[in-house]
Amino acid sequence: VLMYCTGGIRCELFSAKLKERGFQDVNQLEGGIINYGLHGDISHWKGNIYVFDDRMVVPIDGEIEGDRSEVITKCCHCGTPAETHYNCANSACNNVFPACSSCAVKFVACCSQECARSENNYIRRNSKQVNLNRS
């Protein structure tokens, strides 16, 4: 098993769990994928990296709007290119999904029509996400 995490922290926990469950050959990418992007060969890398903090997405080489910042993700609603990710505003769901700004507004930052019809608690996590004024 080869695992990689953004900074390597989660890999420490999960590699130990895998070994506890009997996996023998468990390896990690030293320093995580971010470190690899800064120091490794990224010539064949496409797209950005999903991260678990409020940035949500970062380029492999750390350069925002740089040469490596190619958008390969598509909006889960309409299929247009979209690098912005959301946690579904339906707190009972909380699914993480990519959405373009027009669909994020249309679906009230929810991953589906069903979730959009529910009571929701949208929290804007970064400046790339739409600002849904809830007055």
XYZ file of N, CA and C in Angstrom:
405
model
N 0.857 -1.172 0.000
C 0.000 0.000 0.000
C 0.896 1.225 0.000
N 0.647 2.154 -0.915
C 1.335 3.441 -0.920
C 0.302 4.503 -0.597
N 0.559 5.263 0.449
C -0.368 6.315 0.867
C 0.324 7.660 0.723
N -0.482 8.680 0.431
C 0.059 10.029 0.525
C -1.016 10.943 1.061
N -0.598 11.858 1.872
C -1.472 12.853 2.471
C -0.871 14.216 2.157
N -1.590 15.278 2.462
C -1.080 16.607 2.122
C 0.204 16.923 2.855
N 0.268 16.635 4.134
C 1.480 16.918 4.891
C 2.056 15.699 5.555
N 1.432 14.565 5.399
C 1.937 13.334 5.965
C 1.374 12.976 7.330
N 0.662 13.873 8.000
C 0.174 13.633 9.365
C -0.869 12.509 9.394
N -1.882 12.595 8.540
C -2.918 11.549 8.535
C -2.344 10.193 8.154
N -1.330 10.205 7.315
C -0.706 8.946 6.912
C -0.111 8.214 8.109
N 0.424 8.948 9.065
C 0.996 8.314 10.258
C -0.065 7.479 10.960
N -1.219 8.056 11.168
C -2.322 7.367 11.841
C -2.820 6.186 11.007
N -3.085 6.420 9.744
C -3.679 5.372 8.915
C -2.700 4.244 8.576
N -1.422 4.569 8.447
C -0.467 3.493 8.197
C -0.374 2.576 9.415
N -0.429 3.142 10.612
C -0.422 2.319 11.828
C -1.664 1.433 11.879
N -2.818 1.988 11.513
C -4.070 1.208 11.500
C -3.996 0.070 10.481
N -3.431 0.345 9.308
C -3.298 -0.701 8.289
C -2.397 -1.832 8.780
N -1.300 -1.470 9.432
C -0.384 -2.486 9.963
C -1.054 -3.305 11.058
N -1.871 -2.646 11.900
C -2.638 -3.355 12.926
C -3.580 -4.382 12.299
N -4.077 -4.069 11.114
C -5.032 -4.958 10.437
C -4.354 -5.991 9.545
N -3.028 -6.099 9.635
C -2.333 -7.170 8.949
C -1.623 -6.827 7.656
N -1.724 -5.587 7.184
C -0.998 -5.203 5.979
C 0.486 -5.117 6.322
N 1.318 -5.753 5.514
C 2.753 -5.816 5.795
C 3.537 -4.704 5.112
N 3.275 -4.479 3.838
C 4.053 -3.535 3.036
C 3.298 -2.214 2.920
N 3.436 -1.355 3.912
C 2.749 -0.066 3.960
C 3.802 1.032 3.862
N 3.667 1.905 2.889
C 4.651 2.961 2.651
C 3.961 4.318 2.581
N 4.746 5.351 2.871
C 4.240 6.716 2.825
C 5.149 7.573 1.959
N 4.574 8.595 1.371
C 5.348 9.577 0.627
C 5.945 10.535 1.654
N 7.249 10.522 1.811
C 7.943 11.315 2.829
C 7.565 12.789 2.750
N 7.064 13.326 3.848
C 6.715 14.745 3.902
C 5.387 15.082 3.256
N 4.681 14.106 2.712
C 3.385 14.351 2.096
C 3.474 14.846 0.658
N 2.331 14.978 0.043
C 2.254 15.362 -1.369
C 2.683 16.810 -1.593
N 2.462 17.671 -0.609
C 2.888 19.066 -0.738
C 4.416 19.131 -0.843
N 5.106 18.406 0.017
C 6.575 18.366 -0.030
C 7.053 17.788 -1.361
N 6.384 16.748 -1.834
C 6.730 16.161 -3.136
C 6.580 17.212 -4.237
N 5.510 17.975 -4.191
C 5.286 19.012 -5.198
C 6.349 20.088 -5.199
N 6.886 20.377 -4.036
C 7.918 21.405 -3.935
C 9.296 20.900 -4.342
N 9.537 19.577 -4.164
C 10.890 19.057 -4.389
C 10.977 17.894 -5.376
N 9.869 17.333 -5.799
C 9.896 16.157 -6.668
C 9.665 16.494 -8.127
N 9.599 15.460 -8.948
C 9.332 15.622 -10.376
C 7.826 15.675 -10.592
N 7.318 16.855 -10.877
C 5.868 17.021 -11.070
C 5.506 17.240 -12.535
N 6.407 16.884 -13.428
C 6.187 17.148 -14.850
C 4.950 16.439 -15.402
N 4.536 15.340 -14.806
C 3.367 14.609 -15.296
C 2.117 14.840 -14.441
N 2.213 15.725 -13.471
C 1.097 15.979 -12.559
C 0.060 16.853 -13.247
N -1.210 16.507 -13.092
C -2.312 17.334 -13.606
C -3.230 17.672 -12.451
N -3.726 18.891 -12.443
C -4.698 19.295 -11.442
C -4.080 19.793 -10.154
N -4.955 20.111 -9.219
C -4.572 20.634 -7.922
C -4.830 19.588 -6.854
N -4.538 19.927 -5.620
C -4.667 18.986 -4.512
C -5.802 19.432 -3.604
N -6.707 18.529 -3.287
C -7.737 18.813 -2.291
C -7.090 18.710 -0.913
N -7.315 19.724 -0.079
C -6.793 19.712 1.288
C -7.958 19.858 2.269
N -7.723 19.481 3.504
C -8.796 19.418 4.489
C -8.939 20.667 5.340
N -8.249 21.746 4.984
C -8.435 22.983 5.735
C -9.268 23.949 4.890
N -9.404 25.174 5.333
C -10.287 26.125 4.655
C -9.828 26.531 3.260
N -8.583 26.229 2.888
C -8.146 26.516 1.514
C -8.851 25.600 0.532
N -9.149 24.385 0.928
C -9.841 23.359 0.154
C -9.024 22.822 -1.026
N -8.389 23.700 -1.813
C -7.626 23.276 -2.991
C -6.339 24.091 -3.071
N -5.211 23.405 -3.312
C -3.935 24.101 -3.507
C -3.215 23.487 -4.704
N -2.400 24.286 -5.420
C -1.611 23.738 -6.522
C -0.494 22.846 -5.992
N -0.097 21.866 -6.775
C 0.954 20.919 -6.383
C 2.269 21.625 -6.070
N 2.572 22.722 -6.778
C 3.844 23.417 -6.557
C 3.713 24.622 -5.637
N 2.519 24.838 -5.089
C 2.314 25.945 -4.161
C 2.096 27.297 -4.809
N 2.201 27.382 -6.135
C 2.051 28.653 -6.838
C 0.611 28.851 -7.300
N -0.110 29.728 -6.614
C -1.483 30.042 -6.996
C -1.462 30.707 -8.373
N -2.320 30.259 -9.267
C -2.394 30.762 -10.643
C -1.106 30.507 -11.430
N -0.285 29.561 -10.999
C 0.952 29.237 -11.706
C 0.695 28.283 -12.856
N 1.758 27.853 -13.506
C 1.673 26.945 -14.657
C 1.035 25.607 -14.312
N 1.183 25.146 -13.062
C 0.685 23.827 -12.656
C -0.754 23.896 -12.131
N -1.358 25.067 -12.102
C -2.671 25.253 -11.492
C -3.816 24.947 -12.462
N -3.748 23.803 -13.122
C -4.748 23.401 -14.106
C -6.007 22.872 -13.405
N -7.161 23.338 -13.837
C -8.426 22.883 -13.257
C -8.892 21.646 -14.036
N -8.981 20.505 -13.352
C -9.444 19.272 -13.999
C -10.739 18.753 -13.374
N -11.184 19.400 -12.297
C -12.409 18.990 -11.617
C -13.610 19.626 -12.305
N -14.733 18.928 -12.288
C -15.951 19.451 -12.906
C -17.045 19.635 -11.854
N -17.879 20.629 -12.082
C -19.024 20.896 -11.205
C -19.896 19.644 -11.147
N -20.274 19.237 -9.954
C -21.071 18.014 -9.807
C -22.496 18.192 -10.328
N -22.920 19.434 -10.556
C -24.282 19.686 -11.035
C -24.364 19.830 -12.555
N -23.456 20.633 -13.144
C -23.580 20.934 -14.575
C -22.411 20.434 -15.423
N -21.304 20.025 -14.786
C -20.181 19.470 -15.525
C -19.172 20.466 -16.051
N -19.331 21.759 -15.781
C -18.332 22.737 -16.226
C -17.107 22.667 -15.304
N -15.934 23.070 -15.789
C -14.749 23.062 -14.924
C -14.988 23.903 -13.663
N -14.598 23.350 -12.522
C -14.804 24.044 -11.245
C -13.795 23.536 -10.230
N -12.941 24.425 -9.728
C -11.965 23.990 -8.739
C -12.423 24.261 -7.307
N -13.505 24.998 -7.135
C -13.963 25.326 -5.793
C -14.785 24.182 -5.218
N -14.434 23.800 -4.001
C -15.129 22.721 -3.306
C -15.939 23.293 -2.148
N -17.002 22.606 -1.808
C -17.892 23.004 -0.724
C -18.174 21.811 0.164
N -18.438 22.082 1.436
C -19.056 21.094 2.299
C -20.541 21.345 2.159
N -21.309 20.312 1.831
C -22.748 20.488 1.634
C -23.343 21.236 2.823
N -24.133 22.266 2.514
C -24.724 23.103 3.558
C -25.784 22.371 4.370
N -26.235 21.223 3.886
C -27.137 20.391 4.688
C -26.261 19.684 5.723
N -26.338 20.123 6.964
C -25.431 19.593 7.991
C -25.625 18.099 8.225
N -26.769 17.555 7.857
C -26.979 16.111 7.970
C -26.205 15.364 6.879
N -25.797 16.058 5.828
C -25.065 15.451 4.716
C -23.563 15.739 4.835
N -23.192 17.027 4.737
C -21.805 17.489 4.826
C -20.881 16.861 3.779
N -21.427 16.377 2.667
C -20.637 15.837 1.562
C -19.726 16.934 1.004
N -18.501 16.602 0.637
C -17.601 17.550 -0.013
C -17.753 17.364 -1.522
N -17.979 18.466 -2.235
C -18.232 18.376 -3.673
C -17.722 19.618 -4.387
N -17.341 19.485 -5.678
C -16.952 20.650 -6.480
C -18.184 21.273 -7.123
N -18.189 22.611 -7.211
C -19.312 23.300 -7.859
C -18.838 24.610 -8.466
N -19.425 24.963 -9.609
C -19.180 26.280 -10.192
C -19.995 27.292 -9.378
N -19.683 28.566 -9.520
C -20.356 29.565 -8.687
C -21.855 29.658 -8.975
N -22.268 29.512 -10.245
C -23.703 29.623 -10.531
C -24.488 28.456 -9.935
N -23.942 27.256 -9.977
C -24.634 26.110 -9.363
C -24.572 26.171 -7.842
N -23.490 26.724 -7.292
C -23.416 26.881 -5.839
C -24.542 27.787 -5.355
N -24.827 28.841 -6.116
C -25.942 29.731 -5.765
C -27.274 29.014 -5.987
N -27.437 28.392 -7.151
C -28.690 27.720 -7.495
C -29.055 26.635 -6.480
N -28.064 25.870 -6.024
C -28.306 24.763 -5.100
C -28.001 25.145 -3.645
N -27.869 26.444 -3.383
C -27.634 26.976 -2.033
C -26.475 26.254 -1.346
N -25.381 26.073 -2.094
C -24.177 25.398 -1.599
C -24.462 23.987 -1.100
N -25.363 23.308 -1.779
C -25.699 21.919 -1.443
C -25.298 20.999 -2.596
N -25.096 19.720 -2.265
C -24.615 18.761 -3.258
C -25.736 18.181 -4.120
N -26.981 18.410 -3.737
C -28.108 17.846 -4.497
C -29.352 18.706 -4.307
N -30.358 18.477 -5.151
C -31.628 19.186 -4.988
C -32.290 18.815 -3.664
N -32.174 17.553 -3.294
C -32.747 17.098 -2.027
C -32.139 17.864 -0.848
N -30.827 17.985 -0.845
C -30.169 18.728 0.235
C -30.516 20.217 0.182
N -30.655 20.762 -1.027
C -30.987 22.185 -1.171
C -32.355 22.510 -0.599
N -33.264 21.520 -0.601
C -34.603 21.733 -0.037
C -34.612 21.627 1.489
N -33.536 21.155 2.067
C -33.478 20.964 3.515
C -33.072 22.260 4.213
N -33.242 22.281 5.525
C -32.689 23.378 6.324
C -31.182 23.244 6.227
N -30.492 24.338 5.973
C -29.054 24.207 5.893
C -28.344 25.371 6.559
N -27.076 25.157 6.830
C -26.239 26.115 7.544
C -24.964 26.366 6.756
N -25.073 27.034 5.627
C -23.901 27.286 4.794
C -22.905 28.168 5.535
N -21.648 27.734 5.540
C -20.561 28.514 6.120
C -19.514 28.699 5.027
N -19.272 29.937 4.663
C -18.261 30.250 3.636
C -16.884 30.008 4.239
N -16.093 29.131 3.615
C -14.803 28.747 4.172
C -13.626 29.468 3.559
N -13.769 30.018 2.357
C -12.673 30.770 1.751
C -13.219 31.732 0.705
N -12.362 32.618 0.215
C -12.802 33.673 -0.697
C -13.211 33.171 -2.075
N -12.852 31.939 -2.433
C -13.255 31.395 -3.726
C -14.710 30.927 -3.722
N -15.239 30.667 -2.545
C -16.615 30.193 -2.442
C -17.591 31.359 -2.570
N -18.780 31.077 -3.086
C -19.776 32.133 -3.252
C -20.210 32.648 -1.884
N -20.604 33.905 -1.855
C -21.103 34.516 -0.638
C -22.624 34.511 -0.716
N -23.256 33.606 0.016
C -24.713 33.518 0.026
C -25.217 34.343 1.192
N -25.676 35.544 0.910
C -26.168 36.430 1.959
C -27.483 35.880 2.502
N -27.514 35.515 3.744
C -28.700 34.926 4.363
C -29.380 35.936 5.272
N -30.029 36.959 4.685
C -30.673 37.973 5.518
C -32.098 37.610 5.844
